[in-house]
Short mmCIF file of C-alpha atoms in Angstrom, two decimals:
data_model
loop_
_atom_site.label_atom_id
_atom_site.label_comp_id
_atom_site.label_asym_id
_atom_site.label_seq_id
_atom_site.Cartn_x
_atom_site.Cartn_y
_atom_site.Cartn_z
CA MET A 1 -189.73 62.75 -31.22
CA VAL A 2 -186.26 61.28 -30.93
CA ASP A 3 -183.50 63.68 -29.83
CA ILE A 4 -180.80 64.18 -32.44
CA PRO A 5 -177.39 64.47 -30.77
CA ASP A 6 -174.70 66.90 -31.94
CA LYS A 7 -172.25 64.08 -32.38
CA ASN A 8 -172.92 60.59 -33.70
CA LEU A 9 -171.08 57.92 -31.73
CA LEU A 10 -170.87 55.60 -34.73
CA ALA A 11 -168.69 57.38 -37.28
CA PRO A 12 -169.25 57.20 -41.03
CA GLY A 13 -166.77 55.48 -43.31
CA HIS A 14 -167.70 52.04 -41.95
CA ARG A 15 -168.03 49.21 -44.46
CA GLY A 16 -171.72 48.42 -43.97
CA CYS A 17 -173.66 47.83 -47.19
CA ALA A 18 -175.59 50.79 -48.60
CA GLY A 19 -178.90 50.67 -46.71
CA CYS A 20 -177.47 48.60 -43.81
CA GLY A 21 -179.97 48.17 -40.98
CA ALA A 22 -177.39 47.14 -38.37
CA SER A 23 -175.64 50.51 -38.51
CA ILE A 24 -179.00 52.27 -38.03
CA ALA A 25 -179.61 49.99 -35.04
CA VAL A 26 -176.31 50.83 -33.37
CA LYS A 27 -176.40 54.53 -34.22
CA LEU A 28 -179.82 54.92 -32.58
CA ALA A 29 -178.82 52.86 -29.53
CA LEU A 30 -175.66 54.90 -28.95
CA ASN A 31 -177.64 58.15 -29.35
CA ALA A 32 -179.80 56.96 -26.47
CA LEU A 33 -176.96 55.66 -24.30
CA GLY A 34 -174.56 58.59 -24.71
CA GLU A 35 -170.79 58.81 -24.50
CA ASN A 36 -170.48 57.27 -21.04
CA THR A 37 -170.83 53.78 -22.47
CA VAL A 38 -168.64 50.74 -23.07
CA ALA A 39 -169.71 48.49 -25.93
CA VAL A 40 -168.92 44.82 -26.47
CA SER A 41 -169.68 43.01 -29.68
CA ALA A 42 -169.69 39.40 -30.72
CA THR A 43 -168.26 38.47 -34.09
CA GLY A 44 -170.68 39.32 -36.85
CA CYS A 45 -171.55 41.84 -39.50
CA LEU A 46 -171.42 44.69 -37.00
CA GLU A 47 -167.90 43.93 -35.82
CA VAL A 48 -166.55 43.25 -39.31
CA MET A 49 -167.96 46.39 -40.89
CA THR A 50 -167.25 48.81 -38.02
CA THR A 51 -163.71 47.70 -37.16
CA PRO A 52 -161.69 46.98 -40.31
CA TYR A 53 -158.27 46.97 -38.58
CA PRO A 54 -156.59 49.43 -38.02
CA GLU A 55 -159.76 51.50 -38.22
CA THR A 56 -162.80 51.76 -35.98
CA ALA A 57 -166.13 53.52 -36.44
CA TRP A 58 -166.73 53.55 -32.69
CA GLU A 59 -166.35 56.86 -30.83
CA ILE A 60 -166.68 55.07 -27.47
CA PRO A 61 -164.64 52.20 -25.94
CA PHE A 62 -165.42 49.05 -27.90
CA ILE A 63 -164.29 45.45 -27.43
CA HIS A 64 -164.68 42.80 -30.09
CA VAL A 65 -164.77 39.29 -28.67
CA ALA A 66 -165.34 35.83 -30.09
CA PHE A 67 -168.66 34.70 -31.45
CA GLU A 68 -169.73 32.89 -28.28
CA ASN A 69 -168.73 35.10 -25.39
CA SER A 70 -170.00 38.69 -25.61
CA GLY A 71 -172.25 37.95 -22.61
CA ALA A 72 -169.26 36.78 -20.57
CA VAL A 73 -167.02 39.69 -21.58
CA ALA A 74 -169.74 42.28 -20.89
CA SER A 75 -170.18 40.63 -17.46
CA GLY A 76 -166.46 41.07 -16.82
CA VAL A 77 -166.47 44.70 -17.97
CA GLU A 78 -169.47 45.45 -15.75
CA SER A 79 -167.86 43.74 -12.73
CA ALA A 80 -164.55 45.56 -13.22
CA LEU A 81 -166.28 48.95 -13.46
CA ARG A 82 -168.42 48.19 -10.41
CA ILE A 83 -165.39 47.22 -8.30
CA GLN A 84 -163.68 50.47 -9.32
CA GLY A 85 -166.77 52.36 -8.16
CA LYS A 86 -167.64 53.48 -11.71
CA ASP A 87 -171.28 52.57 -11.52
CA ASP A 88 -172.48 55.36 -13.83
CA VAL A 89 -171.08 53.72 -16.97
CA ASN A 90 -173.49 51.93 -19.32
CA VAL A 91 -172.31 48.50 -20.42
CA VAL A 92 -173.93 47.34 -23.65
CA ALA A 93 -173.33 44.17 -25.62
CA PHE A 94 -174.38 43.79 -29.23
CA GLY A 95 -174.78 40.43 -30.91
CA GLY A 96 -176.34 39.38 -34.17
CA ASP A 97 -178.90 36.62 -34.22
CA GLY A 98 -176.17 34.04 -34.80
CA GLY A 99 -174.06 35.41 -31.94
CA THR A 100 -177.11 35.55 -29.67
CA VAL A 101 -179.65 32.82 -30.31
CA ASP A 102 -177.15 30.17 -31.45
CA ILE A 103 -173.47 30.54 -30.61
CA GLY A 104 -173.56 33.08 -27.77
CA LEU A 105 -176.59 31.66 -25.96
CA GLN A 106 -174.73 29.98 -23.10
CA SER A 107 -172.61 32.99 -22.11
CA LEU A 108 -175.61 35.32 -22.46
CA SER A 109 -177.73 33.01 -20.32
CA GLY A 110 -175.01 32.99 -17.66
CA ALA A 111 -174.71 36.78 -17.68
CA MET A 112 -178.47 37.19 -17.32
CA GLU A 113 -178.67 34.58 -14.57
CA ARG A 114 -175.86 36.23 -12.55
CA GLY A 115 -177.76 39.52 -12.66
CA HIS A 116 -175.09 41.78 -14.16
CA ASN A 117 -176.11 45.40 -14.62
CA MET A 118 -175.88 45.44 -18.40
CA THR A 119 -177.91 45.80 -21.57
CA TYR A 120 -177.78 43.20 -24.30
CA ILE A 121 -179.09 44.15 -27.73
CA CYS A 122 -179.57 41.41 -30.30
CA TYR A 123 -179.73 42.91 -33.79
CA ASP A 124 -181.66 40.19 -35.52
CA ASN A 125 -181.34 40.03 -39.31
CA GLU A 126 -182.50 36.42 -39.33
CA ALA A 127 -179.41 34.65 -40.74
CA TYR A 128 -175.59 34.68 -40.70
CA MET A 129 -175.28 37.61 -43.10
CA ASN A 130 -171.56 38.30 -42.68
CA THR A 131 -170.45 34.85 -43.81
CA GLY A 132 -172.88 34.53 -46.71
CA ILE A 133 -176.51 34.24 -45.54
CA GLN A 134 -176.52 30.87 -43.76
CA ARG A 135 -179.61 30.01 -41.71
CA SER A 136 -179.61 30.62 -37.96
CA GLY A 137 -182.01 29.69 -35.17
CA ALA A 138 -183.68 33.04 -35.83
CA THR A 139 -184.36 32.39 -39.53
CA PRO A 140 -188.13 32.40 -40.06
CA PHE A 141 -190.15 29.55 -41.57
CA GLY A 142 -190.05 29.51 -45.36
CA ALA A 143 -186.98 31.72 -45.84
CA SER A 144 -184.44 30.63 -48.42
CA THR A 145 -180.83 30.92 -47.24
CA THR A 146 -177.61 29.41 -48.61
CA THR A 147 -177.89 26.51 -46.13
CA SER A 148 -181.68 26.19 -46.38
CA PRO A 149 -182.05 26.84 -50.11
CA SER A 150 -185.41 26.64 -51.83
CA GLY A 151 -185.63 24.38 -54.86
CA VAL A 152 -187.04 21.09 -56.05
CA ALA A 153 -186.29 19.22 -52.83
CA SER A 154 -187.13 21.93 -50.29
CA PHE A 155 -189.13 25.12 -49.79
CA GLY A 156 -186.39 26.61 -47.62
CA GLU A 157 -186.19 26.87 -43.84
CA ASP A 158 -188.62 24.32 -42.40
CA LYS A 159 -188.57 25.38 -38.74
CA PRO A 160 -190.11 28.43 -37.10
CA LYS A 161 -188.00 31.20 -35.59
CA LYS A 162 -186.61 30.51 -32.12
CA ASN A 163 -188.50 32.62 -29.57
CA MET A 164 -185.44 34.27 -28.04
CA PRO A 165 -187.07 37.16 -26.13
CA MET A 166 -189.27 34.68 -24.25
CA ILE A 167 -186.20 32.54 -23.46
CA MET A 168 -184.67 35.67 -21.93
CA ALA A 169 -187.91 36.45 -20.08
CA ALA A 170 -187.80 32.94 -18.62
CA HIS A 171 -184.57 33.98 -16.87
CA GLY A 172 -186.71 36.27 -14.73
CA ILE A 173 -184.63 39.35 -15.58
CA PRO A 174 -186.14 42.79 -14.86
CA TYR A 175 -186.36 44.05 -18.45
CA VAL A 176 -187.02 42.29 -21.77
CA ALA A 177 -188.25 44.03 -24.90
CA THR A 178 -188.66 43.53 -28.61
CA ALA A 179 -188.08 46.47 -30.96
CA SER A 180 -187.67 47.37 -34.61
CA ILE A 181 -185.40 49.88 -36.33
CA ALA A 182 -188.49 51.09 -38.23
CA TYR A 183 -189.98 52.44 -34.97
CA PRO A 184 -187.11 54.57 -33.64
CA GLU A 185 -189.08 56.31 -30.91
CA ASP A 186 -190.23 53.00 -29.43
CA TYR A 187 -186.72 51.52 -29.80
CA VAL A 188 -184.87 54.48 -28.28
CA ASN A 189 -187.28 54.55 -25.32
CA LYS A 190 -186.61 50.88 -24.72
CA VAL A 191 -182.84 51.35 -24.88
CA LYS A 192 -183.11 54.15 -22.29
CA LYS A 193 -185.32 52.01 -20.05
CA ALA A 194 -182.91 49.10 -20.40
CA ALA A 195 -179.95 51.30 -19.43
CA GLU A 196 -181.82 52.65 -16.40
CA THR A 197 -182.77 49.16 -15.25
CA LYS A 198 -180.71 47.92 -12.33
CA GLY A 199 -179.71 44.47 -13.43
CA PRO A 200 -179.74 42.72 -16.77
CA ALA A 201 -181.85 43.98 -19.65
CA TYR A 202 -182.38 42.34 -23.03
CA ILE A 203 -183.66 43.93 -26.24
CA HIS A 204 -184.41 41.84 -29.29
CA LEU A 205 -184.26 44.17 -32.26
CA HIS A 206 -185.72 43.24 -35.64
CA GLN A 207 -183.34 44.52 -38.30
CA PRO A 208 -184.00 44.09 -42.03
CA CYS A 209 -180.96 43.29 -44.20
CA THR A 210 -180.94 44.46 -47.80
CA THR A 211 -178.29 41.94 -48.91
CA GLY A 212 -179.54 38.87 -47.09
CA TRP A 213 -183.27 39.33 -47.54
CA GLY A 214 -183.07 40.60 -51.10
CA PHE A 215 -184.82 43.95 -51.33
CA PRO A 216 -183.64 47.33 -52.70
CA SER A 217 -181.43 49.30 -50.31
CA GLU A 218 -183.88 52.19 -49.91
CA ARG A 219 -186.56 49.88 -48.45
CA THR A 220 -184.76 48.77 -45.25
CA ILE A 221 -187.06 50.75 -42.98
CA GLU A 222 -190.16 49.84 -44.96
CA MET A 223 -189.42 46.11 -44.52
CA GLY A 224 -189.19 46.62 -40.76
CA ARG A 225 -192.46 48.52 -40.81
CA LEU A 226 -194.22 45.82 -42.85
CA ALA A 227 -193.04 43.13 -40.42
CA VAL A 228 -194.70 45.01 -37.56
CA GLU A 229 -197.80 46.09 -39.49
CA THR A 230 -198.47 42.48 -40.54
CA GLY A 231 -197.91 41.12 -37.02
CA SER A 232 -194.88 39.11 -38.18
CA TRP A 233 -192.88 40.99 -35.55
CA ILE A 234 -194.63 42.17 -32.39
CA LEU A 235 -193.37 45.10 -30.31
CA TYR A 236 -193.68 44.49 -26.59
CA GLU A 237 -191.85 44.80 -23.31
CA ILE A 238 -191.79 42.76 -20.13
CA VAL A 239 -190.96 44.92 -17.10
CA ASP A 240 -190.50 42.98 -13.85
CA GLY A 241 -192.54 40.15 -15.33
CA LYS A 242 -195.38 42.38 -16.54
CA PHE A 243 -196.07 41.95 -20.27
CA GLU A 244 -197.29 44.86 -22.36
CA ILE A 245 -197.68 45.47 -26.11
CA THR A 246 -196.04 48.82 -26.93
CA TYR A 247 -197.33 49.29 -30.47
CA ARG A 248 -200.56 48.06 -32.06
CA PRO A 249 -201.06 48.31 -35.83
CA GLU A 250 -204.40 50.00 -36.52
CA GLU A 251 -205.34 47.17 -38.82
CA ARG A 252 -203.11 44.14 -39.25
CA LYS A 253 -202.07 43.74 -42.91
CA PRO A 254 -201.91 40.34 -44.61
CA VAL A 255 -198.49 38.75 -44.13
CA LYS A 256 -198.14 38.45 -47.92
CA GLU A 257 -197.42 42.20 -48.10
CA TYR A 258 -194.32 41.63 -45.97
CA LEU A 259 -193.19 38.45 -47.74
CA ALA A 260 -193.72 39.45 -51.38
CA PRO A 261 -191.04 42.18 -51.74
CA GLN A 262 -188.30 39.91 -50.36
CA LYS A 263 -186.22 37.59 -52.53
CA ARG A 264 -185.82 35.07 -49.67
CA PHE A 265 -189.61 34.45 -49.69
CA ARG A 266 -190.24 34.81 -53.44
CA HIS A 267 -190.51 31.04 -54.03
CA LEU A 268 -193.38 30.55 -51.55
CA ASP A 269 -196.68 29.31 -53.01
CA ASP A 270 -200.12 30.28 -51.71
CA GLU A 271 -200.28 27.20 -49.51
CA LEU A 272 -197.07 28.06 -47.67
CA ILE A 273 -198.03 31.73 -47.38
CA GLU A 274 -201.32 30.59 -45.83
CA LYS A 275 -199.36 28.44 -43.38
CA ILE A 276 -197.21 31.43 -42.40
CA GLN A 277 -200.34 33.60 -42.06
CA LYS A 278 -201.88 31.02 -39.70
CA TYR A 279 -198.67 30.88 -37.68
CA VAL A 280 -198.60 34.70 -37.39
CA ASP A 281 -202.31 34.77 -36.48
CA ALA A 282 -201.72 32.23 -33.70
CA GLU A 283 -198.73 34.21 -32.37
CA CYS A 284 -200.73 37.48 -32.41
CA LYS A 285 -203.62 35.78 -30.61
CA GLU A 286 -201.32 34.37 -27.96
CA LEU A 287 -199.76 37.76 -27.24
CA GLY A 288 -203.07 39.61 -27.46
CA LEU A 289 -202.36 41.73 -30.55
CA MET B 1 -149.53 51.17 -37.80
CA VAL B 2 -150.08 47.95 -35.87
CA ASN B 3 -150.60 47.78 -32.09
CA ILE B 4 -150.24 44.78 -29.78
CA GLY B 5 -153.61 43.20 -29.10
CA CYS B 6 -155.09 44.94 -32.14
CA VAL B 7 -155.87 48.01 -30.03
CA ILE B 8 -157.07 50.95 -32.09
CA LYS B 9 -156.33 54.21 -30.25
CA THR B 10 -158.01 56.60 -32.66
CA PRO B 11 -161.80 56.56 -32.14
CA GLY B 12 -163.91 57.02 -35.26
CA ASN B 13 -161.02 56.77 -37.71
CA THR B 14 -163.11 54.96 -40.32
CA LYS B 15 -163.64 58.57 -41.41
CA ASN B 16 -160.38 58.05 -43.33
CA ASN B 17 -162.40 55.89 -45.68
CA LYS B 18 -164.55 58.04 -47.94
CA THR B 19 -167.44 55.72 -48.76
CA GLY B 20 -169.02 58.36 -50.99
CA SER B 21 -167.13 56.72 -53.85
CA TRP B 22 -169.54 53.74 -53.64
CA ARG B 23 -172.46 55.91 -54.72
CA THR B 24 -174.35 55.59 -58.00
CA PHE B 25 -177.37 57.70 -57.01
CA LYS B 26 -177.02 60.96 -55.13
CA PRO B 27 -179.67 62.42 -52.77
CA ILE B 28 -180.48 66.11 -53.32
CA LEU B 29 -182.45 67.69 -50.47
CA ASP B 30 -184.72 70.67 -51.04
CA LYS B 31 -184.69 72.64 -47.78
CA GLU B 32 -187.63 74.80 -48.93
CA SER B 33 -190.10 71.93 -48.86
CA CYS B 34 -188.45 70.04 -45.96
CA ILE B 35 -190.80 69.79 -42.97
CA ASP B 36 -188.00 69.04 -40.49
CA CYS B 37 -189.34 65.61 -39.47
CA ASP B 38 -185.76 64.28 -39.04
CA ASN B 39 -186.58 60.90 -40.65
CA CYS B 40 -183.60 61.20 -42.99
CA ILE B 41 -181.26 61.98 -40.08
CA LEU B 42 -182.56 59.11 -37.92
CA PHE B 43 -182.54 56.50 -40.65
CA CYS B 44 -179.24 57.33 -42.40
CA PRO B 45 -177.05 54.21 -41.93
CA ASP B 46 -173.93 56.28 -42.47
CA SER B 47 -174.66 59.16 -40.09
CA CYS B 48 -174.08 61.61 -42.91
CA ILE B 49 -177.01 64.01 -42.56
CA ASN B 50 -176.50 66.61 -39.83
CA LYS B 51 -179.03 68.55 -37.75
CA GLN B 52 -179.17 71.27 -40.41
CA HIS B 53 -180.02 68.60 -42.99
CA ASP B 54 -176.73 69.02 -44.84
CA ILE B 55 -175.71 65.80 -46.56
CA ASP B 56 -172.08 64.77 -46.33
CA TYR B 57 -171.30 63.41 -49.78
CA ASP B 58 -167.87 62.22 -48.64
CA TYR B 59 -169.62 59.29 -46.94
CA CYS B 60 -173.13 58.99 -48.42
CA LYS B 61 -173.34 55.59 -50.14
CA GLY B 62 -176.52 56.53 -52.00
CA CYS B 63 -178.75 53.87 -50.42
CA GLY B 64 -181.81 56.09 -50.89
CA ILE B 65 -183.45 55.42 -47.49
CA CYS B 66 -183.61 59.20 -46.85
CA ALA B 67 -185.57 59.83 -50.06
CA TYR B 68 -187.84 56.82 -49.56
CA GLU B 69 -188.71 57.77 -45.97
CA CYS B 70 -189.19 61.49 -46.66
CA PRO B 71 -192.88 62.33 -46.08
CA SER B 72 -192.68 65.60 -48.03
CA ASP B 73 -190.78 64.18 -51.05
CA SER B 74 -188.05 66.75 -50.47
CA ILE B 75 -185.22 64.42 -51.44
CA GLU B 76 -184.57 63.39 -55.01
CA MET B 77 -182.14 60.66 -56.05
CA ILE B 78 -180.23 61.60 -59.17
CA GLN B 79 -177.76 59.45 -61.06
CA GLU B 80 -174.09 60.30 -60.54
CA GLU B 81 -172.18 61.32 -63.60
CA SER B 82 -168.99 59.46 -64.41
CA ASP B 83 -165.74 61.37 -64.12
#
């Protein structure tokens, strides 16, 4: 069971869409981290919806920085706290997939390489949702976005999703994990482990988006669950280089069950769905799921 | 009230903004049949269900995740009436 705190550290009244997965992601993370935390966020949905100036939904110190430098700013915050002897404060940086796998990659890579004692959580909704659903490096194969639209000339995004958690693992950092908002116990455990890790920790969180993916608002959690149950998103952690799957679906469902309810995949024909299934099968085989 | 550097000195003051006005469907929770699994509390994007399972309608946007994820079907979504 996940502990329910008396006070939520992400206040209501924020401007997230009804059924927003990013606010669930942050609420659960802050529950695990507690009040003694400083948060940094790259530009993105999270920053825009939680801090409509002069309001903030954050009940803890929060710094919004530019799209590309949340890794650098979190490094600075961590260093400043360390020099002041405040080494019991959690430093967490949040970035969307755009702010992490594309625009913020260099500063995040630097922060990980320098070994700062911080946690970075990428809330991955698989496109630039805040600016109008443009594709990112994390957009999966076949998805229709406003910059990879499906139609007569194209079936949508023609490249597979960038494997960001493995890029982070290649930095040799002590803790890397993937998670999903649909598995809160697994996710919260990983956030706690990441915070307890001495040195950099990275969590790549799969986060369905009702607006960008095109499904009814009440099915946000179900989409996350279907991604994991079909093997489209695999929950694992890499602790000091040791890889382990943290959740195994009893029986892996066909990927079509995950794709069919989403508007961004609705145009896919059987041939393309088969191609995605083969890609997922290969990925599952490689990771031993 | 504008501060230099866009500093906001009042944590959690989005509470000024009552997002309950966005709602078209309203969740009604039946505490009798509730099995206390806490799914609705964990998954509420607007942190508006407390430990006692009281729903704060000032902020509930009516997304319906709580009803959809309720294993005992203790939450019903009913259409809001216009004023």
